[in-house]
Short mmCIF file of C-alpha atoms in Angstrom, two decimals:
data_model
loop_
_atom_site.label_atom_id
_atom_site.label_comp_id
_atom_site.label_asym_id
_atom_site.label_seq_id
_atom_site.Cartn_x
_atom_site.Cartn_y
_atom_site.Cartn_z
CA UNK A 101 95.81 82.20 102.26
CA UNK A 102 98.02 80.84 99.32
CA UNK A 103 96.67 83.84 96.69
CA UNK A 104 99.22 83.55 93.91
CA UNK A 105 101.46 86.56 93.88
CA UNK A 106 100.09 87.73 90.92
CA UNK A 107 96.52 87.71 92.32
CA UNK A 108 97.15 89.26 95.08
CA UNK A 109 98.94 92.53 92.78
CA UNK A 110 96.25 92.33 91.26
CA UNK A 111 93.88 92.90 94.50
CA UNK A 112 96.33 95.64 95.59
CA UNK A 113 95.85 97.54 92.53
CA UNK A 114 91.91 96.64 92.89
CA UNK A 115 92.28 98.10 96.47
CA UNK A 116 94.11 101.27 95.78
CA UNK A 117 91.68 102.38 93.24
CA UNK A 118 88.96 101.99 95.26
CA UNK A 119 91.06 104.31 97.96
CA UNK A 120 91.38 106.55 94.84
CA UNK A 121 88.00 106.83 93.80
CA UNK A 122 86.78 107.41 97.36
CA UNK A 123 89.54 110.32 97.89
CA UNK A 124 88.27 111.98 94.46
CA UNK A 125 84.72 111.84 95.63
CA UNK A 126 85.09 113.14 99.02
CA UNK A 127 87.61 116.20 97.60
CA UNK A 128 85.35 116.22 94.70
CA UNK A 129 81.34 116.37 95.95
CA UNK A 130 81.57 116.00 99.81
CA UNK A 131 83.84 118.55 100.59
CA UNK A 132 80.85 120.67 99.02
CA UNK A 133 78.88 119.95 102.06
CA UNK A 134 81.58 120.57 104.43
CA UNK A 135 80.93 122.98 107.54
CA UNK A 136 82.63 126.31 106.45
CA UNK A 137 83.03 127.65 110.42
CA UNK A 138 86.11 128.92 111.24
CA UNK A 139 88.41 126.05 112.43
CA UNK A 140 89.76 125.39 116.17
CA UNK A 141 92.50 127.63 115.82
CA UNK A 142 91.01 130.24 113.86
CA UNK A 143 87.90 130.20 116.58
CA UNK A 144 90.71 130.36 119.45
CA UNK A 145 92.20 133.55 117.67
CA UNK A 146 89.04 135.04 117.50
CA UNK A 147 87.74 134.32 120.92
CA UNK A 148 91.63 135.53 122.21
CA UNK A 149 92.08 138.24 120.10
CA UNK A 150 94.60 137.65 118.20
CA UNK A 151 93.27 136.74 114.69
CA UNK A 152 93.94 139.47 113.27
CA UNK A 153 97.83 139.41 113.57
CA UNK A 154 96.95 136.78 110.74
CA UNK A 155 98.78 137.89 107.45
CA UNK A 156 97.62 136.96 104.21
CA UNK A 157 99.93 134.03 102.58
CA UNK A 158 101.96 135.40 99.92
CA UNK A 159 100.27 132.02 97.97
CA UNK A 160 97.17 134.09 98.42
CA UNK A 161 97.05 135.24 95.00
CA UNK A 162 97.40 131.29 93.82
CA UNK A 163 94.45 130.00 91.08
CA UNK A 164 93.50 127.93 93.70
CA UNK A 165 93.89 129.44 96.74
CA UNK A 166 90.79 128.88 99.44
CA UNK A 167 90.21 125.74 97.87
CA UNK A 168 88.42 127.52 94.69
CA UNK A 169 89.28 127.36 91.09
CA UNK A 170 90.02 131.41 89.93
CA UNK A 171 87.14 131.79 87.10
CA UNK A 172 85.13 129.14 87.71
CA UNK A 173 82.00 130.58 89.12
CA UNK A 174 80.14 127.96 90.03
CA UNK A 175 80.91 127.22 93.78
CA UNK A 176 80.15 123.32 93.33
CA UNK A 177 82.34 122.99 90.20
CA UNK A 178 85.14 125.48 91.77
CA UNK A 179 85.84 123.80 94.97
CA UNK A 180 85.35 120.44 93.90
CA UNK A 181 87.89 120.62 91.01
CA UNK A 182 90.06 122.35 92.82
CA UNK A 183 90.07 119.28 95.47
CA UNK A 184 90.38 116.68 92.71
CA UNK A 185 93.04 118.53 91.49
CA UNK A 186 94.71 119.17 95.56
CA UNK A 187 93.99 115.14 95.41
CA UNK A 188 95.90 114.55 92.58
CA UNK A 189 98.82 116.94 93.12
CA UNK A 190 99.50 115.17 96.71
CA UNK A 191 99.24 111.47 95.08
CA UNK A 192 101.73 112.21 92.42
CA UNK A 193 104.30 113.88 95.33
CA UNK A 194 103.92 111.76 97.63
CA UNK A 195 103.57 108.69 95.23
CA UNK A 196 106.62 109.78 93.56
CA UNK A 197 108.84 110.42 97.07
CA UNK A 198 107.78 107.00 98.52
CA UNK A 199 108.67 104.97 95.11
CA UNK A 200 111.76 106.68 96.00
CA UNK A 201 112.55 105.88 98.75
CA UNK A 202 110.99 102.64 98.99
CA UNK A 203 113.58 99.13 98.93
CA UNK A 204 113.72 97.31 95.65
CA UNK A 205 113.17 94.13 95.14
CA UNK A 206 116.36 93.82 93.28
CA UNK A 207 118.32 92.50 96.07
CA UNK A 208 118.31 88.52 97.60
CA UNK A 209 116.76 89.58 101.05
CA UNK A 210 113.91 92.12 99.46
CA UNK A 211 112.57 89.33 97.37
CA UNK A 212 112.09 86.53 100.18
CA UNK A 213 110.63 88.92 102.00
CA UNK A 214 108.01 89.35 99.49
CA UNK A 215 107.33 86.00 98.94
CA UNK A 216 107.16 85.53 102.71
CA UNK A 217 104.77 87.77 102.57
CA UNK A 218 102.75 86.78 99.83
CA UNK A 219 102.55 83.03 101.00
CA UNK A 220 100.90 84.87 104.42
CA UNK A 221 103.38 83.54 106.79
CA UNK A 222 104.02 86.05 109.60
CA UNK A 223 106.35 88.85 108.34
CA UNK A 224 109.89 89.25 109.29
CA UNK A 225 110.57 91.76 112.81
CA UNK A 226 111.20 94.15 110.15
CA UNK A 227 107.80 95.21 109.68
CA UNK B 127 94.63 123.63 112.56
CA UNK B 128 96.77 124.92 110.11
CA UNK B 129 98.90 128.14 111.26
CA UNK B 130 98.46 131.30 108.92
CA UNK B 131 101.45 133.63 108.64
CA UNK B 132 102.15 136.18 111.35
CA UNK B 133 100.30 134.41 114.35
CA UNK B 134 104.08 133.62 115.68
CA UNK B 135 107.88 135.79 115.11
CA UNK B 136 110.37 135.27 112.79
CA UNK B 137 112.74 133.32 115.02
CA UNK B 138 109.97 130.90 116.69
CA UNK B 139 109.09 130.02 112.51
CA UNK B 140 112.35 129.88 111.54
CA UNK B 141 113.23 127.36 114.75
CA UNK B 142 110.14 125.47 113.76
CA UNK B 143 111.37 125.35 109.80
CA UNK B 144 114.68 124.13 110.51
CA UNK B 145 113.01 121.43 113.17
CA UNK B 146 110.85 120.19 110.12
CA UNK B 147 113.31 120.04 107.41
CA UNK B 148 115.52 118.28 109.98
CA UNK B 149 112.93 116.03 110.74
CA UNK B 150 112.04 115.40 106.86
CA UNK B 151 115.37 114.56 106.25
CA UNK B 152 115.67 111.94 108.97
CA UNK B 153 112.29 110.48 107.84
CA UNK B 154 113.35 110.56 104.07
CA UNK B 155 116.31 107.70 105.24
CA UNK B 156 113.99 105.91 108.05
CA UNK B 157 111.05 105.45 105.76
CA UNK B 158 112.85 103.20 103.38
CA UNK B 159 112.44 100.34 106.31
CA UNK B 160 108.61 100.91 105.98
CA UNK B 161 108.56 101.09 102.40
CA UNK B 162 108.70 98.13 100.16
CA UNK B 163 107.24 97.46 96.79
CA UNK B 164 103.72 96.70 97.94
CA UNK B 165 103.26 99.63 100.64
CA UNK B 166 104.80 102.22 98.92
CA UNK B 167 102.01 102.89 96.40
CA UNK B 168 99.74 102.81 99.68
CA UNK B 169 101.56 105.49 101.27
CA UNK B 170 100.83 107.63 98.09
CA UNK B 171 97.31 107.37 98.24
CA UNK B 172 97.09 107.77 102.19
CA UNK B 173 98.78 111.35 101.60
CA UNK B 174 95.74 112.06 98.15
CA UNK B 175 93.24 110.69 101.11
CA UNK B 176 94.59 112.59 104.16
CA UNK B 177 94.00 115.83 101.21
CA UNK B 178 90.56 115.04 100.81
CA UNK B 179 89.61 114.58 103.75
CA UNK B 180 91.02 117.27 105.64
CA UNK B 181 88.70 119.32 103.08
CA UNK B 182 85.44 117.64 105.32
CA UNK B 183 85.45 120.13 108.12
CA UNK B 184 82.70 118.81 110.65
CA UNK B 185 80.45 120.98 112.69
CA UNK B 186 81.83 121.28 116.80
CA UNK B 187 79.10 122.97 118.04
CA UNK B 188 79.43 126.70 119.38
CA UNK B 189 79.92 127.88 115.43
CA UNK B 190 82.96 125.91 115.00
CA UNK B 191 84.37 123.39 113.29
CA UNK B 192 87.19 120.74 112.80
CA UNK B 193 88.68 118.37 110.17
CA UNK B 194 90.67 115.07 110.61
CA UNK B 195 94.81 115.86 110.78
CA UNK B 196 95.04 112.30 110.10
CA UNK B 197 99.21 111.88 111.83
CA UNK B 198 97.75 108.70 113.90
CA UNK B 199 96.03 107.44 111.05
CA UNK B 200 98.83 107.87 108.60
CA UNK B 201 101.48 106.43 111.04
CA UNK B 202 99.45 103.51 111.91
CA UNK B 203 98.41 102.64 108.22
CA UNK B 204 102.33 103.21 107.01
CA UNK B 205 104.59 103.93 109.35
CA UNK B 206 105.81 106.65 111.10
CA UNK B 207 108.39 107.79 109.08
CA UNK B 208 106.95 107.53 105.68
CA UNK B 209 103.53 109.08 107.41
CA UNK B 210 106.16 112.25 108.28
CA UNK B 211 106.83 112.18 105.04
CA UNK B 212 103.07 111.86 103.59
CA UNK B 213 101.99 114.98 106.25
CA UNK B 214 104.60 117.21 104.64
CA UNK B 215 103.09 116.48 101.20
CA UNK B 216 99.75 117.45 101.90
CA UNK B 217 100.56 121.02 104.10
CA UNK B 218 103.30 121.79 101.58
CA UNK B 219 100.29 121.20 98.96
CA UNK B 220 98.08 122.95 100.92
CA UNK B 221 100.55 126.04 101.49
CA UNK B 222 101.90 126.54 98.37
CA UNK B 223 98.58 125.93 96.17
CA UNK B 224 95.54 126.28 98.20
CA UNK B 225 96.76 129.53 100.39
CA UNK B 226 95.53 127.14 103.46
CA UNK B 227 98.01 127.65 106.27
CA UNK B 228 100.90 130.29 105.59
CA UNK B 229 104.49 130.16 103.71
CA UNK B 230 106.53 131.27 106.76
CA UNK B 231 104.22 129.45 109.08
CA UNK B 232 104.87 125.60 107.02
CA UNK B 233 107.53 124.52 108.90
CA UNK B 234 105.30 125.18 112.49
CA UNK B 235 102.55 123.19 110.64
CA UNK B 236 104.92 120.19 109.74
CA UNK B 237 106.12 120.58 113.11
CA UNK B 238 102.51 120.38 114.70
CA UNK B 239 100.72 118.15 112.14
CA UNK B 240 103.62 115.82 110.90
CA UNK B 241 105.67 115.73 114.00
CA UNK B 242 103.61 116.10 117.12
CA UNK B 243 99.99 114.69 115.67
CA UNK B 244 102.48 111.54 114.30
CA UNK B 245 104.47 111.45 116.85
CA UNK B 246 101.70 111.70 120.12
CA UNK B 247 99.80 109.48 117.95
CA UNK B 248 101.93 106.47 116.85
CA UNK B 249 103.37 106.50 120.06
CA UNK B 250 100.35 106.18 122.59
CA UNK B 251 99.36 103.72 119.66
CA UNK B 252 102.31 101.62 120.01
CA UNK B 253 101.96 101.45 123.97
CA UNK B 254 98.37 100.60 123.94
CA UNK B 255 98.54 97.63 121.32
CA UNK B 256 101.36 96.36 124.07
CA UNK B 257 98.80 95.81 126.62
CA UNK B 258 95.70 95.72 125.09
CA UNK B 259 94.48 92.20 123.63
CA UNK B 260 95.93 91.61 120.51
CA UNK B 261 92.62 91.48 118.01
CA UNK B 262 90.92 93.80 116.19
CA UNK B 263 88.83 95.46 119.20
CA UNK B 264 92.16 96.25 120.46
CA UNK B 265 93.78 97.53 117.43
CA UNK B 266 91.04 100.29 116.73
CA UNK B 267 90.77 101.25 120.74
CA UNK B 268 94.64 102.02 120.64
CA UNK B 269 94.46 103.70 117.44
CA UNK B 270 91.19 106.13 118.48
CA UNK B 271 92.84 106.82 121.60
CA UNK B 272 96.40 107.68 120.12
CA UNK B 273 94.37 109.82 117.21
CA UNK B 274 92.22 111.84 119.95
CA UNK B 275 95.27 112.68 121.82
CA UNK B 276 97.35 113.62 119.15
CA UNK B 277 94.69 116.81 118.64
CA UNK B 278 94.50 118.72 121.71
CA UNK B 279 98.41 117.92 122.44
CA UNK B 280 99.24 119.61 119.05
CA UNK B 281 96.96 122.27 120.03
CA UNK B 282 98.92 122.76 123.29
CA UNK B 283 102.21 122.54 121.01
CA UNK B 284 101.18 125.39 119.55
CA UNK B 285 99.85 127.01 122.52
CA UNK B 286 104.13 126.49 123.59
CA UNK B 287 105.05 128.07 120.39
CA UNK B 288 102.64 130.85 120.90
CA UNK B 289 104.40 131.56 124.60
CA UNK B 290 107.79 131.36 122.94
CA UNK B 291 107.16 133.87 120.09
CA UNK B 292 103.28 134.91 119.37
CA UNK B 293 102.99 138.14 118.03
CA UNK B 294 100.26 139.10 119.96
CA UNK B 295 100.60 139.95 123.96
CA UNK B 296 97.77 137.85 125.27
CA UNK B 297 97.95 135.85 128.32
CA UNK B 298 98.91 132.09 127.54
CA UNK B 299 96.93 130.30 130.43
CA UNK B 300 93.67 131.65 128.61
CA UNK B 301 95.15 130.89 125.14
CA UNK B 302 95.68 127.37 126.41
CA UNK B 303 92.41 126.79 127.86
CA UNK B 304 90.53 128.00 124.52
CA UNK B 305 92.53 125.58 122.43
CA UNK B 306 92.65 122.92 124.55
CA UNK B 307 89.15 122.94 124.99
CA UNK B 308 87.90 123.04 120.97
CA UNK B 309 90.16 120.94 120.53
CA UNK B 310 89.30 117.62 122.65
CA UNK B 311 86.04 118.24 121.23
CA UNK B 312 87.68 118.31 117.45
CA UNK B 313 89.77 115.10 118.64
CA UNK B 314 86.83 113.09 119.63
CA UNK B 315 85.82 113.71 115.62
CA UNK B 316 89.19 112.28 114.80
CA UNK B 317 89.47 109.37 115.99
CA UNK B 318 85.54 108.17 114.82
CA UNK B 319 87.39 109.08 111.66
CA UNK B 320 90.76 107.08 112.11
CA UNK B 321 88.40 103.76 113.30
CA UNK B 322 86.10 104.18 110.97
CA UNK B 323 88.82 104.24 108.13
CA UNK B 324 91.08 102.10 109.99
CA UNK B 325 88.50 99.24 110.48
CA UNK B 326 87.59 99.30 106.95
CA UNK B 327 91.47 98.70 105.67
CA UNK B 328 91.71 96.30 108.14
CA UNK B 329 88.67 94.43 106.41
CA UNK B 330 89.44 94.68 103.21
CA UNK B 331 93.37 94.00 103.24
CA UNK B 332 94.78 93.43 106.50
CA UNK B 333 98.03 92.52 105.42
CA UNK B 334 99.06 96.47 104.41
CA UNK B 335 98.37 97.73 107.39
CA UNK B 336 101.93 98.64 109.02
CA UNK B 337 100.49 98.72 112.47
CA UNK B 338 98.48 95.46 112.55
CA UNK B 339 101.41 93.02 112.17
CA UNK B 340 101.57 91.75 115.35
CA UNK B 341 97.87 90.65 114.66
CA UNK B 342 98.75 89.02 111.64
CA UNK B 343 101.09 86.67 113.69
CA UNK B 344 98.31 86.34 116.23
CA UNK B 345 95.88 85.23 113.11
CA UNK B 346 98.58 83.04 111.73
CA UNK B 347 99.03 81.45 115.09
CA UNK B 348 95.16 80.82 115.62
CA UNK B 349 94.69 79.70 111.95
CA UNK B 350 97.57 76.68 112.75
CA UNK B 351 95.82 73.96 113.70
CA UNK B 352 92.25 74.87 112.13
CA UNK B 353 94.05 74.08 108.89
CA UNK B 354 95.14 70.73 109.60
CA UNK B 355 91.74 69.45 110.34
CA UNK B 356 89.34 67.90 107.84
CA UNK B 357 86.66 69.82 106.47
#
């Protein structure tokens, strides 16, 4: 309950790797064994008739697109590199944005927050 | 359930586009109240995991299948806001890169995925953890519950979009019962996937969940007087 701030960063960073590694492997190996039916809304289409007012994406032509590395022949290697790489892309974005926009903990009020929150008494209405 | 282009009109995806970016840009000012130095690199990899698993499409019977959205889970591990924000990565990645889901159809598939799915979700989240008891059974039920309904209600959303400006002339009641139908099946898939995931976090590290601080008041409140007897 009274984890030193800097062993509880270090947790954190212990916990987000683990996140990390289990997003790689699932983008990476699993999605390999993924069902390849057509989807709710593609089934619905079909079933209604209307999947073929589908037009192709004009990203169509992308390296990637369909989850599949262009040139890589292998099917295993292809779609699991190109999910690493989908799982990468959308860490570094999204990553990036949210450092953004996150608060600092430059200011007076951000840093007793934190160590309100470190010392594990109940957090402030704000969260 | 991502929307290829030319299912819906030019207008209806244009309507949809400028309800996303509108949208984005509220969430891009709200999320800062979610984010602070410890969740923001949490929010990151909830957008890389909400990637991969999207990629696990699970059999649904009848020679279909379905894969997690992930809005209630997002929203309920960091926030609404920031999980708008996280949603937007991953179908902009997925549009622009991976051809899954079309160009002029992103801004219906923000709309459906980061907006309804997060929306529905959070929401019926929010009311359930009001009157359900506050531990960890309760936590998970509202959370499942808010993730199934957030499938089959963005299904009908686009069912509404599909009334308002599908390209195709087919008869929405029918529309509506097909995707209504798959998808309550595809929802039930999604929120054994939110608990599952959910419960695990909740495990491990508790304290960065954004939707479980009321039960870290509860625990602090329990864990009182157990501390201030001997050993």
């Amino acid at each position: 309950m009274t984890d030193a701030p800097v062993n509880r960063r270090g947790r954190t960073t212990g916990f987000l790797l683990v996140g990390l590694l289990v997003a790689l492997l699932v983008a990476g190996v699993g999605s390999y064994y993924a069902s390849s039916s057509p989807d709710g809304l593609e089934w619905s289409a079909e079933e209604e008739g209307f999947l073929d007012t589908a037009e192709d994406s004009a990203a169509a032509d992308s390296p990637l697109a369909d989850y599949a590395v262009s040139g890589v022949d292998d099917g295993r290697l292809s779609g699991g590199l190109a999910g690493v790489i989908g799982v990468v892309v959308t860490l570094v974005l999204a990553g990036g944005i949210t450092l953004l926009v996150r608060r600092r903990s430059g200011s007076p009020a951000d840093d007793t927050a934190d160590e309100r929150a470190d010392a594990g008494t109940p957090p402030s209405p704000r969260s | 359930m991502h929307v290829p282009d030319g299912f819906l009109d030019a207008p209806t995806s244009a309507a949809t586009g400028v309800l996303a970016a509108g949208t984005v840009a509220l969430a891009l000012r709200k999320a800062r109240e979610e984010l602070d130095e410890r969740t923001a690199p949490l929010a990151g990899l909830t957008a890389a995991f909400v990637f991969a698993v999207q990629m696990m499409n699970f059999p649904v019977g009848a020679g279909t299948s379905g894969h997690l959205m992930g809005g209630a889970l997002t929203a309920v591990l960091v926030g609404p806001w920031t999980a708008v924000l996280c949603m937007t990565v991953v179908l902009l990645v997925q549009a622009v890169l991976f051809a899954d889901g079309g160009l002029t159809a992103l801004g219906t598939n923000v709309t459906l995925m980061g907006l309804v799915a997060v929306g529905v979700g959070y929401g019926l989240f929010r009311l359930l953890v009001a009157v359900l008891p506050r531990n960890r059974t309760g936590f998970l039920t509202a959370a499942g519950v808010g993730a199934f309904a957030s499938v089959p209600v963005a299904a009908l959303t686009f069912v509404l979009l599909f009334a308002a400006g599908g390209v195709a002339d087919i008869p929405v009641g029918t529309v509506a019962a097909t995707m209504g139908g798959i998808h309550v099946l595809i929802g039930l898939g999604e929120a054994a996937i939110t608990v599952v995931v959910l419960g695990a976090v909740l495990a491990a590290r508790p304290d960065l969940v954004h939707g479980a601080a009321h039960l870290r008041s509860a625990d602090a409140l329990l864990r009182r007087p157990e501390a201030v007897l001997p050993r």
